[in-house]
C-alpha positions as a printed Julia matrix, in Angstrom:
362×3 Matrix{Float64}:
 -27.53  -10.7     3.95
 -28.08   -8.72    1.03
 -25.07   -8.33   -2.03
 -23.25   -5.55   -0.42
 -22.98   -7.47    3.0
 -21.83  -10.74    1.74
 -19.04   -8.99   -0.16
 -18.11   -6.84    3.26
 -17.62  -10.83    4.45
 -15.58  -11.64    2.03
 -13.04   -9.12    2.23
 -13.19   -9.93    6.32
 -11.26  -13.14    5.17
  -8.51  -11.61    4.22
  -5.12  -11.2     5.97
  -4.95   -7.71    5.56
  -8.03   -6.81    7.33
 -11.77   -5.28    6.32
 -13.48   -4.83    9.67
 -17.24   -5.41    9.16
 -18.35   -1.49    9.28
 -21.82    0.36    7.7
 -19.06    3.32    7.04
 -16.92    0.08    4.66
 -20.34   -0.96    3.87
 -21.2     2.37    2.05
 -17.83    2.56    0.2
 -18.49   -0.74   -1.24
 -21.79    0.83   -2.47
 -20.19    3.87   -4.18
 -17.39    1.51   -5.54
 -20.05   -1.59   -7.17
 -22.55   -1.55   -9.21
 -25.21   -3.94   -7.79
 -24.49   -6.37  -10.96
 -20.9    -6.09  -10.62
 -21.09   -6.86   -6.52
 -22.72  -10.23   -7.03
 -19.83  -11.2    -9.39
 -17.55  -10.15   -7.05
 -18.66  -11.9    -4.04
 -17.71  -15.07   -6.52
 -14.55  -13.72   -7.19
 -11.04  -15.03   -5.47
  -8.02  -12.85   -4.01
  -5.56  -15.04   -6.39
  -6.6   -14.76  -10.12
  -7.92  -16.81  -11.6
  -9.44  -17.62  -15.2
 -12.32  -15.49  -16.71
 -13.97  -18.75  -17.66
 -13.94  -20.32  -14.17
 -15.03  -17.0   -12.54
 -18.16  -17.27  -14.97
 -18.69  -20.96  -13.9
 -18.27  -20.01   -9.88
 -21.02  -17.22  -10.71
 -23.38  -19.26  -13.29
 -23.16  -16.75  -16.08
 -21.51  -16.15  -19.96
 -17.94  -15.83  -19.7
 -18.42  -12.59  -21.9
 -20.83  -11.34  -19.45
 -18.23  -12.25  -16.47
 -15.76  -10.19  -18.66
 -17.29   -7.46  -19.45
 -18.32   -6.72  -15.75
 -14.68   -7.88  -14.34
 -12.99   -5.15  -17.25
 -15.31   -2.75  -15.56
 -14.2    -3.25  -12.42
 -10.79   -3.12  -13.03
 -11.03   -0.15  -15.02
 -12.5     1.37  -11.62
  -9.51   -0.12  -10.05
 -11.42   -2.1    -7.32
 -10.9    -5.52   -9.11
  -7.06   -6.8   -10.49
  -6.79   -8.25  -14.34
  -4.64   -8.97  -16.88
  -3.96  -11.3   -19.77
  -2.06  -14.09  -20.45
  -2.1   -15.06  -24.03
  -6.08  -15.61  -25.1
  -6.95  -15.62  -21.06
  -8.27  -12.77  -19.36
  -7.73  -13.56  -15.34
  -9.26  -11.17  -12.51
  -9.12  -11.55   -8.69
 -10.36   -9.16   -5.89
  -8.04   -6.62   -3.88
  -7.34   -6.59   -0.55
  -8.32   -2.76    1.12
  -4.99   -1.73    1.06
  -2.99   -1.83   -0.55
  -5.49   -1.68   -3.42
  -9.19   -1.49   -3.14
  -8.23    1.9    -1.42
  -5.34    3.0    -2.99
  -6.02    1.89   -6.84
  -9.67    4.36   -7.48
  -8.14    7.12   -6.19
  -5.35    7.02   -8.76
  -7.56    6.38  -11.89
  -7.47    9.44  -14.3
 -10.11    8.33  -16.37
 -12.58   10.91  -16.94
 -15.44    8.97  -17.23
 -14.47    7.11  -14.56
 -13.93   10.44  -12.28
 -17.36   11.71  -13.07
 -18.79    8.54  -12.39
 -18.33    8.37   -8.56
 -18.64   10.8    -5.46
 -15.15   10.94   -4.74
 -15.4    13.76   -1.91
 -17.58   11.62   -0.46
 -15.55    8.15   -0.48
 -12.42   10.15    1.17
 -14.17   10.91    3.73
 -15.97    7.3     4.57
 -12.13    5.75    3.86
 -11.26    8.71    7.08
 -13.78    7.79    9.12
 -13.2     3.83    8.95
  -9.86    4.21    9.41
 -10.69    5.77   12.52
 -12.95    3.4    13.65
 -11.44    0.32   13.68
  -9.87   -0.68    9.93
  -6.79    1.62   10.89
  -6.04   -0.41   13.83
  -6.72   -3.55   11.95
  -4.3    -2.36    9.56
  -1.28   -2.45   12.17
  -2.51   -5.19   14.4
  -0.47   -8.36   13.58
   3.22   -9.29   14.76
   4.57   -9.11   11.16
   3.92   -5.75    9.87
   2.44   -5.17    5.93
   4.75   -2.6     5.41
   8.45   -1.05    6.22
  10.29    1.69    5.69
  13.53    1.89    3.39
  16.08    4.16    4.49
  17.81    6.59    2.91
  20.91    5.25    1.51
  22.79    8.35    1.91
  21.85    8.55    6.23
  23.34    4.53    6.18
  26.73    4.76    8.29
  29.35    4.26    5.66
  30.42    1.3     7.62
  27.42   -0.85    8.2
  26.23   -3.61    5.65
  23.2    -3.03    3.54
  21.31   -5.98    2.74
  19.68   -6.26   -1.01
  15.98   -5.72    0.31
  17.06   -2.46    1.95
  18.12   -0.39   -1.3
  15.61    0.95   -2.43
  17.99    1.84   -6.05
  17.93   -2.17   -6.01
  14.08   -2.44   -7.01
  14.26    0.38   -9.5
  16.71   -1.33  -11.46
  15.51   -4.71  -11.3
  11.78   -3.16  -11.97
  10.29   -4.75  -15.82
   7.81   -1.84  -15.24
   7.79    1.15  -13.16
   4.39    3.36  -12.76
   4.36    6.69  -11.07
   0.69    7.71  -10.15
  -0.63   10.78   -7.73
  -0.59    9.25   -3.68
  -3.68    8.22   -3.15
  -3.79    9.18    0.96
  -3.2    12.83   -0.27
  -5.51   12.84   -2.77
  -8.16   11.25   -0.69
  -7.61   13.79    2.16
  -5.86   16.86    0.69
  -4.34   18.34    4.24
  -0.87   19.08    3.6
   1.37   20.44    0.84
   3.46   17.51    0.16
   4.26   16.68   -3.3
   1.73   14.11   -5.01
   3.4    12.49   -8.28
   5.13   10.48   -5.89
   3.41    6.93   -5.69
   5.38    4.73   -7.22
   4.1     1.19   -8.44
   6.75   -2.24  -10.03
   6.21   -4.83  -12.43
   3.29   -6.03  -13.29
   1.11   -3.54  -10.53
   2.49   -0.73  -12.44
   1.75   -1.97  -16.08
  -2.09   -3.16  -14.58
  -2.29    0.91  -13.64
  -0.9     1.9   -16.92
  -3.4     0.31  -18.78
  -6.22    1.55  -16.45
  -5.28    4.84  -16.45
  -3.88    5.15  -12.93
  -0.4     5.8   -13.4
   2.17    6.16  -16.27
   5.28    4.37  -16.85
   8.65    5.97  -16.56
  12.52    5.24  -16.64
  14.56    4.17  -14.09
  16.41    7.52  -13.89
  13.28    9.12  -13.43
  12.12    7.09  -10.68
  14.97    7.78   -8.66
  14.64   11.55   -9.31
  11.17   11.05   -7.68
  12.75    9.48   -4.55
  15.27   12.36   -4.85
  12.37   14.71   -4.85
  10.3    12.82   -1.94
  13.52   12.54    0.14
  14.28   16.48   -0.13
  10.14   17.14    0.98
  10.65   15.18    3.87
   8.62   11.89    2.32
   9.21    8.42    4.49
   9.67    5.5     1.95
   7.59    2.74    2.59
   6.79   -0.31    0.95
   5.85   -3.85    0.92
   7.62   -6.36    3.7
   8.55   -8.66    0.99
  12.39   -9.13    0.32
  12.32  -10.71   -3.3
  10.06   -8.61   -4.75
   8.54   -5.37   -3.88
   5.02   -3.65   -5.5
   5.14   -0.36   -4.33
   7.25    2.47   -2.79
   4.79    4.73   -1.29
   6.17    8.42    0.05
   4.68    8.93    2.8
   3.85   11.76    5.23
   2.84   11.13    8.78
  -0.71   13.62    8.42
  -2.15   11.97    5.6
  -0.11    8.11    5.35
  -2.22    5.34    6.6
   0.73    3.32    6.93
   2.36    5.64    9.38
  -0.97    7.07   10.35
  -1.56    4.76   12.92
   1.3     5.73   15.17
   0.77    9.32   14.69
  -2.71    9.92   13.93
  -4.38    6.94   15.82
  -1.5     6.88   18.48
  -1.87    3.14   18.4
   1.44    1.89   20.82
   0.98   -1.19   19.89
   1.22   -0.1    15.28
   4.79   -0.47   14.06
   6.62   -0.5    10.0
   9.37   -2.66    9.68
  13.14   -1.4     9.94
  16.23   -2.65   10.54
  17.41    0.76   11.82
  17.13    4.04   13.67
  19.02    7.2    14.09
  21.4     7.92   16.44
  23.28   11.57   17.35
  27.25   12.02   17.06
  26.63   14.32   20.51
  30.27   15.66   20.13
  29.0    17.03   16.42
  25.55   18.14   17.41
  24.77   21.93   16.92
  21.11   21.35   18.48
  20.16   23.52   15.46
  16.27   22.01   15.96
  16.63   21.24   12.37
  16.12   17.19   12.82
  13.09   17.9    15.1
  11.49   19.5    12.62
  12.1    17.03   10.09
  11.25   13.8    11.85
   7.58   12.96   10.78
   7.07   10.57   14.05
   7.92   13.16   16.3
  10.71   11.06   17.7
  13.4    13.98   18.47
  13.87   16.72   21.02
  16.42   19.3    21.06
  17.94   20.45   24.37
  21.75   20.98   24.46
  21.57   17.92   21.68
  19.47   16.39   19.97
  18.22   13.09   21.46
  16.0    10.35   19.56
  13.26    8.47   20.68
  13.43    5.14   20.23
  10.5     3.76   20.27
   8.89    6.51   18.04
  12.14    6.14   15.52
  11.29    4.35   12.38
  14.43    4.38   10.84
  13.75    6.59    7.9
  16.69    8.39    7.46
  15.26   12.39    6.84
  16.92   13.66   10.14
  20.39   12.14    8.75
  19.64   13.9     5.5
  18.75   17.49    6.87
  21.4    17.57    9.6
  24.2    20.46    8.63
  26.94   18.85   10.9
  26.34   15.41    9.49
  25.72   14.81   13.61
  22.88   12.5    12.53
  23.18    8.7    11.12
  21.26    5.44   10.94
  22.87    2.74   13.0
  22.02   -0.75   11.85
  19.51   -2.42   15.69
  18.67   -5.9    13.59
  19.22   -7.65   10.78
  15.84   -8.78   10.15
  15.23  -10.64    6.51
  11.57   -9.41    5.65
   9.27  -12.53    4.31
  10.43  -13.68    0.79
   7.02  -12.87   -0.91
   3.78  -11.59   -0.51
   1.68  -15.01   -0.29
   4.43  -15.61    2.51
   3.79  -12.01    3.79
  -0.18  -12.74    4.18
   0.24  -16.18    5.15
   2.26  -15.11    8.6
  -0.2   -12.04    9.14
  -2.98  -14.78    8.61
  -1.86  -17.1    11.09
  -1.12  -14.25   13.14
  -4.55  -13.07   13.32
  -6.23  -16.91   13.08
  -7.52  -16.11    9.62
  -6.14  -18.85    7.43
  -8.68  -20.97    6.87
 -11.46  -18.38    6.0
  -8.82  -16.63    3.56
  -7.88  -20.27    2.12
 -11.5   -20.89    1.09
 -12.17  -17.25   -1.36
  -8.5   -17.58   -2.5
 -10.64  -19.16   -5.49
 -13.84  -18.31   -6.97
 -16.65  -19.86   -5.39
Protein backbone atom coordinates (compact mmCIF):
# COMPACT_ATOMS: atom_id res chain seq x y z
CA UNK A 1 0.00 0.00 0.00
CA UNK A 2 1.33 3.21 -0.84
CA UNK A 3 1.11 6.53 1.90
CA UNK A 4 -2.27 7.62 0.91
CA UNK A 5 -3.76 4.01 1.37
CA UNK A 6 -2.32 3.20 4.67
CA UNK A 7 -3.71 6.47 6.04
CA UNK A 8 -7.37 5.60 4.30
CA UNK A 9 -6.72 2.38 6.90
CA UNK A 10 -6.19 4.21 9.56
CA UNK A 11 -9.05 6.36 9.65
CA UNK A 12 -11.17 2.84 8.90
CA UNK A 13 -10.33 2.22 12.68
CA UNK A 14 -12.19 4.64 13.89
CA UNK A 15 -15.67 4.59 15.50
CA UNK A 16 -17.02 7.12 13.46
CA UNK A 17 -16.51 5.53 10.20
CA UNK A 18 -14.09 6.16 6.87
CA UNK A 19 -15.26 3.52 4.42
CA UNK A 20 -12.24 2.46 2.29
CA UNK A 21 -13.27 4.51 -1.07
CA UNK A 22 -10.82 5.83 -4.26
CA UNK A 23 -13.47 8.95 -4.06
CA UNK A 24 -11.99 9.26 0.24
CA UNK A 25 -8.83 8.21 -1.27
CA UNK A 26 -8.55 11.36 -3.52
CA UNK A 27 -9.67 13.79 -0.74
CA UNK A 28 -6.92 12.58 1.35
CA UNK A 29 -4.68 13.52 -1.63
CA UNK A 30 -5.96 17.11 -1.99
CA UNK A 31 -5.92 17.43 1.90
CA UNK A 32 -1.84 15.91 2.52
CA UNK A 33 1.05 16.71 1.32
CA UNK A 34 2.92 13.42 0.59
CA UNK A 35 5.48 14.40 3.59
CA UNK A 36 2.81 15.35 5.83
CA UNK A 37 0.69 11.84 5.03
CA UNK A 38 3.52 9.64 6.22
CA UNK A 39 3.53 11.57 9.56
CA UNK A 40 0.13 11.17 9.81
CA UNK A 41 -0.28 7.57 9.30
CA UNK A 42 2.01 7.66 12.75
CA UNK A 43 -0.21 9.89 14.29
CA UNK A 44 -3.01 8.82 17.11
CA UNK A 45 -6.83 9.98 17.40
CA UNK A 46 -6.01 11.04 21.23
CA UNK A 47 -3.11 13.62 21.38
CA UNK A 48 -0.45 13.04 22.21
CA UNK A 49 3.14 14.71 22.71
CA UNK A 50 5.04 16.32 19.73
CA UNK A 51 8.11 14.50 20.96
CA UNK A 52 6.58 11.00 21.00
CA UNK A 53 4.85 11.58 17.62
CA UNK A 54 8.53 12.29 16.29
CA UNK A 55 9.79 9.05 18.01
CA UNK A 56 6.59 6.85 16.53
CA UNK A 57 7.71 8.41 13.02
CA UNK A 58 11.74 8.34 13.43
CA UNK A 59 12.26 12.00 12.75
CA UNK A 60 13.36 15.66 14.63
CA UNK A 61 10.72 16.68 16.86
CA UNK A 62 11.03 20.17 15.04
CA UNK A 63 10.52 18.49 11.83
CA UNK A 64 7.36 16.50 13.40
CA UNK A 65 6.24 20.08 14.42
CA UNK A 66 6.56 21.93 11.79
CA UNK A 67 4.60 19.42 9.53
CA UNK A 68 1.84 18.70 12.44
CA UNK A 69 1.39 23.01 12.68
CA UNK A 70 0.81 22.62 9.01
CA UNK A 71 -1.66 20.35 9.21
CA UNK A 72 -3.56 21.83 11.70
CA UNK A 73 -3.43 25.07 10.16
CA UNK A 74 -5.25 23.14 7.17
CA UNK A 75 -7.54 21.91 9.79
CA UNK A 76 -7.15 18.15 8.95
CA UNK A 77 -4.91 17.45 12.06
CA UNK A 78 -6.00 18.75 15.99
CA UNK A 79 -3.14 20.71 18.22
CA UNK A 80 -2.65 22.71 20.93
CA UNK A 81 -0.29 23.55 23.75
CA UNK A 82 0.09 22.83 27.11
CA UNK A 83 2.77 24.81 28.74
CA UNK A 84 6.27 24.12 26.59
CA UNK A 85 4.32 20.93 24.83
CA UNK A 86 2.89 21.10 21.57
CA UNK A 87 0.37 17.84 21.30
CA UNK A 88 -1.43 16.85 17.86
CA UNK A 89 -3.74 13.88 17.12
CA UNK A 90 -5.71 12.99 13.89
CA UNK A 91 -9.57 13.78 13.28
CA UNK A 92 -12.12 11.59 12.81
CA UNK A 93 -14.17 12.49 9.15
CA UNK A 94 -16.75 14.12 10.83
CA UNK A 95 -17.00 15.80 12.77
CA UNK A 96 -13.64 17.27 11.73
CA UNK A 97 -11.49 16.13 8.93
CA UNK A 98 -14.63 17.28 6.90
CA UNK A 99 -16.01 19.92 8.67
CA UNK A 100 -12.68 21.83 10.02
CA UNK A 101 -10.96 22.81 6.02
CA UNK A 102 -13.95 24.04 4.94
CA UNK A 103 -14.13 26.63 7.69
CA UNK A 104 -10.45 27.88 7.46
CA UNK A 105 -10.31 31.57 6.22
CA UNK A 106 -6.83 31.62 5.68
CA UNK A 107 -5.96 32.95 2.43
CA UNK A 108 -3.08 31.14 1.76
CA UNK A 109 -4.59 28.31 2.88
CA UNK A 110 -7.80 28.89 0.45
CA UNK A 111 -5.61 29.29 -2.56
CA UNK A 112 -3.74 26.40 -1.71
CA UNK A 113 -6.36 23.64 -2.36
CA UNK A 114 -9.14 22.83 -5.06
CA UNK A 115 -11.92 23.38 -2.90
CA UNK A 116 -14.74 23.02 -5.73
CA UNK A 117 -13.31 20.01 -6.28
CA UNK A 118 -13.14 18.43 -2.58
CA UNK A 119 -17.06 19.37 -2.15
CA UNK A 120 -17.84 17.49 -4.62
CA UNK A 121 -15.65 14.11 -3.77
CA UNK A 122 -17.05 14.75 0.14
CA UNK A 123 -20.90 14.51 -2.10
CA UNK A 124 -20.13 11.74 -3.86
CA UNK A 125 -18.70 9.55 -0.82
CA UNK A 126 -21.33 10.40 1.15
CA UNK A 127 -23.40 8.88 -1.34
CA UNK A 128 -21.62 5.93 -1.71
CA UNK A 129 -21.30 4.41 1.35
CA UNK A 130 -19.56 6.95 4.17
CA UNK A 131 -23.16 8.58 4.57
CA UNK A 132 -24.61 5.38 5.57
CA UNK A 133 -21.64 4.59 7.67
CA UNK A 134 -22.24 7.75 9.29
CA UNK A 135 -25.80 6.66 10.72
CA UNK A 136 -25.22 2.98 11.01
CA UNK A 137 -24.67 2.17 14.74
CA UNK A 138 -27.42 1.78 17.60
CA UNK A 139 -26.12 4.89 19.46
CA UNK A 140 -26.34 7.74 17.18
CA UNK A 141 -23.15 10.55 16.90
CA UNK A 142 -25.44 13.19 16.99
CA UNK A 143 -29.03 14.63 18.36
CA UNK A 144 -31.07 17.25 18.02
CA UNK A 145 -31.83 19.96 20.82
CA UNK A 146 -35.15 21.31 20.82
CA UNK A 147 -36.34 24.47 20.91
CA UNK A 148 -36.91 25.53 24.36
CA UNK A 149 -39.71 27.72 23.55
CA UNK A 150 -41.89 24.43 21.51
CA UNK A 151 -41.10 22.38 25.20
CA UNK A 152 -44.73 21.95 26.82
CA UNK A 153 -44.58 24.29 29.74
CA UNK A 154 -45.24 21.32 31.87
CA UNK A 155 -42.72 18.70 30.99
CA UNK A 156 -39.17 18.48 32.68
CA UNK A 157 -36.12 19.52 30.78
CA UNK A 158 -33.12 17.71 31.60
CA UNK A 159 -29.60 19.80 31.72
CA UNK A 160 -28.24 18.13 28.38
CA UNK A 161 -31.36 19.28 26.55
CA UNK A 162 -30.91 23.24 26.87
CA UNK A 163 -29.15 24.19 24.56
CA UNK A 164 -28.82 28.05 26.70
CA UNK A 165 -27.08 25.50 29.25
CA UNK A 166 -23.84 24.96 27.01
CA UNK A 167 -23.60 28.58 26.01
CA UNK A 168 -23.24 29.63 29.41
CA UNK A 169 -21.11 27.05 30.72
CA UNK A 170 -18.92 27.46 27.28
CA UNK A 171 -14.86 28.83 28.37
CA UNK A 172 -14.85 29.52 24.57
CA UNK A 173 -17.42 29.88 22.01
CA UNK A 174 -16.40 30.01 18.07
CA UNK A 175 -18.87 30.86 15.40
CA UNK A 176 -17.49 29.79 11.89
CA UNK A 177 -19.46 29.58 8.27
CA UNK A 178 -21.36 25.69 8.13
CA UNK A 179 -19.23 23.79 6.48
CA UNK A 180 -22.15 21.37 4.60
CA UNK A 181 -23.33 24.72 2.99
CA UNK A 182 -20.26 25.88 2.07
CA UNK A 183 -19.15 22.63 0.65
CA UNK A 184 -22.38 22.30 -1.43
CA UNK A 185 -23.91 25.79 -1.78
CA UNK A 186 -27.76 24.57 -2.69
CA UNK A 187 -29.94 26.49 -0.55
CA UNK A 188 -30.27 29.97 0.93
CA UNK A 189 -29.94 29.23 4.50
CA UNK A 190 -27.95 31.45 6.60
CA UNK A 191 -24.12 30.36 6.98
CA UNK A 192 -22.47 32.19 10.15
CA UNK A 193 -24.23 29.69 11.98
CA UNK A 194 -21.72 26.83 13.04
CA UNK A 195 -21.10 27.13 16.28
CA UNK A 196 -17.99 25.44 18.04
CA UNK A 197 -17.25 25.19 22.59
CA UNK A 198 -14.28 25.16 24.59
CA UNK A 199 -11.32 24.20 23.56
CA UNK A 200 -12.70 23.14 19.62
CA UNK A 201 -13.61 26.68 19.31
CA UNK A 202 -10.32 28.33 20.64
CA UNK A 203 -8.24 25.41 18.28
CA UNK A 204 -10.44 27.21 15.22
CA UNK A 205 -9.73 30.62 16.50
CA UNK A 206 -6.25 30.26 16.30
CA UNK A 207 -6.40 28.54 12.85
CA UNK A 208 -8.43 30.87 11.37
CA UNK A 209 -11.67 28.91 11.14
CA UNK A 210 -13.93 30.64 13.30
CA UNK A 211 -13.97 33.68 15.69
CA UNK A 212 -14.86 33.87 19.21
CA UNK A 213 -17.92 35.62 20.45
CA UNK A 214 -20.09 36.32 23.68
CA UNK A 215 -22.55 34.37 25.07
CA UNK A 216 -25.32 36.85 24.13
CA UNK A 217 -24.25 36.63 20.76
CA UNK A 218 -24.35 33.03 20.47
CA UNK A 219 -27.76 32.81 21.45
CA UNK A 220 -28.76 35.55 18.95
CA UNK A 221 -27.30 33.07 16.37
CA UNK A 222 -29.62 30.26 17.61
CA UNK A 223 -32.31 33.00 17.59
CA UNK A 224 -31.42 33.64 14.02
CA UNK A 225 -31.08 29.76 12.96
CA UNK A 226 -34.36 28.99 14.81
CA UNK A 227 -36.38 31.87 12.86
CA UNK A 228 -34.66 30.30 9.21
CA UNK A 229 -35.95 27.12 10.01
CA UNK A 230 -32.25 25.61 11.17
CA UNK A 231 -32.50 22.03 13.22
CA UNK A 232 -29.96 22.18 16.17
CA UNK A 233 -27.82 19.39 16.32
CA UNK A 234 -24.97 18.44 18.22
CA UNK A 235 -22.82 15.98 19.87
CA UNK A 236 -24.63 12.89 21.96
CA UNK A 237 -22.56 13.68 24.88
CA UNK A 238 -24.44 14.96 28.08
CA UNK A 239 -21.46 16.59 30.09
CA UNK A 240 -19.98 18.31 27.55
CA UNK A 241 -20.92 19.27 24.13
CA UNK A 242 -18.34 20.52 21.00
CA UNK A 243 -20.56 21.77 18.60
CA UNK A 244 -24.12 23.02 17.80
CA UNK A 245 -24.43 22.65 14.18
CA UNK A 246 -27.75 24.38 12.36
CA UNK A 247 -28.72 22.29 10.19
CA UNK A 248 -30.90 22.05 7.07
CA UNK A 249 -32.19 18.80 5.75
CA UNK A 250 -30.71 19.61 1.74
CA UNK A 251 -27.30 20.21 2.61
CA UNK A 252 -26.82 18.56 6.63
CA UNK A 253 -25.05 15.32 6.58
CA UNK A 254 -26.31 14.65 9.88
CA UNK A 255 -29.90 14.78 8.81
CA UNK A 256 -28.94 14.03 5.26
CA UNK A 257 -29.18 10.56 5.62
CA UNK A 258 -32.87 10.34 6.35
CA UNK A 259 -33.76 12.79 3.78
CA UNK A 260 -31.27 12.73 1.16
CA UNK A 261 -30.08 9.01 1.39
CA UNK A 262 -33.60 7.86 2.68
CA UNK A 263 -31.71 5.47 4.89
CA UNK A 264 -34.84 3.87 7.33
CA UNK A 265 -32.64 2.49 9.27
CA UNK A 266 -30.38 6.59 10.05
CA UNK A 267 -31.79 8.25 13.15
CA UNK A 268 -30.43 11.70 15.63
CA UNK A 269 -31.10 11.37 19.06
CA UNK A 270 -34.26 13.04 20.81
CA UNK A 271 -36.11 12.70 23.62
CA UNK A 272 -39.14 14.24 21.86
CA UNK A 273 -41.53 14.87 19.01
CA UNK A 274 -44.37 17.08 18.16
CA UNK A 275 -47.70 16.50 18.69
CA UNK A 276 -51.06 18.66 17.37
CA UNK A 277 -53.67 20.28 19.95
CA UNK A 278 -56.41 19.04 17.03
CA UNK A 279 -59.11 21.19 18.83
CA UNK A 280 -56.56 24.38 18.10
CA UNK A 281 -55.40 23.38 14.67
CA UNK A 282 -56.22 25.88 11.80
CA UNK A 283 -54.55 23.35 9.16
CA UNK A 284 -52.98 26.63 7.94
CA UNK A 285 -50.10 24.22 6.04
CA UNK A 286 -47.76 26.44 7.83
CA UNK A 287 -45.98 23.43 9.98
CA UNK A 288 -45.73 21.36 6.74
CA UNK A 289 -43.82 23.71 5.27
CA UNK A 290 -41.58 24.18 8.04
CA UNK A 291 -40.74 20.63 9.05
CA UNK A 292 -37.32 19.84 7.31
CA UNK A 293 -38.00 15.82 7.57
CA UNK A 294 -41.07 16.05 5.84
CA UNK A 295 -42.87 14.51 8.77
CA UNK A 296 -46.35 16.55 8.54
CA UNK A 297 -49.43 16.54 6.35
CA UNK A 298 -52.22 18.86 6.46
CA UNK A 299 -55.78 17.61 5.82
CA UNK A 300 -58.55 18.95 8.13
CA UNK A 301 -55.38 19.01 10.79
CA UNK A 302 -52.29 18.70 10.80
CA UNK A 303 -50.99 15.19 11.65
CA UNK A 304 -47.18 14.22 12.42
CA UNK A 305 -45.29 11.45 11.40
CA UNK A 306 -43.69 9.74 13.81
CA UNK A 307 -41.21 8.02 12.64
CA UNK A 308 -39.94 10.90 10.35
CA UNK A 309 -40.33 13.43 13.60
CA UNK A 310 -37.05 14.34 15.07
CA UNK A 311 -38.15 16.37 17.70
CA UNK A 312 -36.81 19.70 16.62
CA UNK A 313 -39.22 21.97 17.65
CA UNK A 314 -39.62 24.52 14.21
CA UNK A 315 -43.31 23.40 13.61
CA UNK A 316 -44.05 24.44 17.44
CA UNK A 317 -42.28 27.69 16.69
CA UNK A 318 -44.10 28.69 13.34
CA UNK A 319 -47.57 27.51 14.37
CA UNK A 320 -50.03 30.82 14.73
CA UNK A 321 -52.54 28.94 17.05
CA UNK A 322 -49.79 27.64 19.27
CA UNK A 323 -51.71 24.09 18.05
CA UNK A 324 -48.20 22.62 17.87
CA UNK A 325 -45.88 21.36 20.96
CA UNK A 326 -43.11 18.90 21.78
CA UNK A 327 -44.29 16.17 24.07
CA UNK A 328 -41.53 14.58 26.08
CA UNK A 329 -41.57 10.03 24.31
CA UNK A 330 -38.21 9.14 26.58
CA UNK A 331 -36.06 10.24 28.92
CA UNK A 332 -32.99 9.02 27.46
CA UNK A 333 -29.51 10.33 29.28
CA UNK A 334 -27.12 10.68 26.15
CA UNK A 335 -23.44 9.06 26.96
CA UNK A 336 -21.51 11.22 29.53
CA UNK A 337 -18.56 11.99 27.09
CA UNK A 338 -17.25 11.58 23.86
CA UNK A 339 -14.55 8.68 24.55
CA UNK A 340 -17.84 7.05 26.07
CA UNK A 341 -19.77 8.20 22.91
CA UNK A 342 -17.11 6.33 20.49
CA UNK A 343 -16.51 3.59 22.74
CA UNK A 344 -20.44 2.34 22.47
CA UNK A 345 -20.50 3.16 18.59
CA UNK A 346 -17.18 1.04 18.58
CA UNK A 347 -18.47 -1.89 20.16
CA UNK A 348 -21.46 -1.39 18.24
CA UNK A 349 -19.83 -1.75 15.01
CA UNK A 350 -16.94 -4.46 16.40
CA UNK A 351 -14.28 -1.81 15.96
CA UNK A 352 -12.63 -1.55 19.34
CA UNK A 353 -9.72 -3.19 19.10
CA UNK A 354 -8.47 -1.73 15.71
CA UNK A 355 -9.42 1.89 17.13
CA UNK A 356 -7.57 0.92 20.56
CA UNK A 357 -4.30 0.25 18.72
CA UNK A 358 -3.89 4.13 16.58
CA UNK A 359 -5.43 5.78 19.70
CA UNK A 360 -1.49 6.36 20.08
CA UNK A 361 1.16 7.06 17.71
CA UNK A 362 2.67 4.14 16.28
Amino acid sequence: MDVYERLQEKFATHPLGAPRNEKFLEILNILFAPQEAELATHLGFWPARSSDIAEAAGMSEEHAVQLCERMADKGIVYGFQVRDERRYCLLPTAPGLFEFPFMIRDREVKMALDWQRLGQLWEEYYHDGWGHELSSSPTPAARVLPIGKAISADLRVFPFEEAARYIREARYIGLSDCPCRTSKPSCDAPVDVCLTFNYTAKFLDEREAARLIPPEQALAVLQRADDSGLVHCTTNTADRIDYICNCCSCCCDILGAMTRLKDSSARVESNFRATVIVEECLACGDCLQRCPMEAIEVGDVAAVNQERCIGCGLCATTCPAEAMTLERVSEVAPPADYRELVTLIGGEKDRLQAFAENLHPR
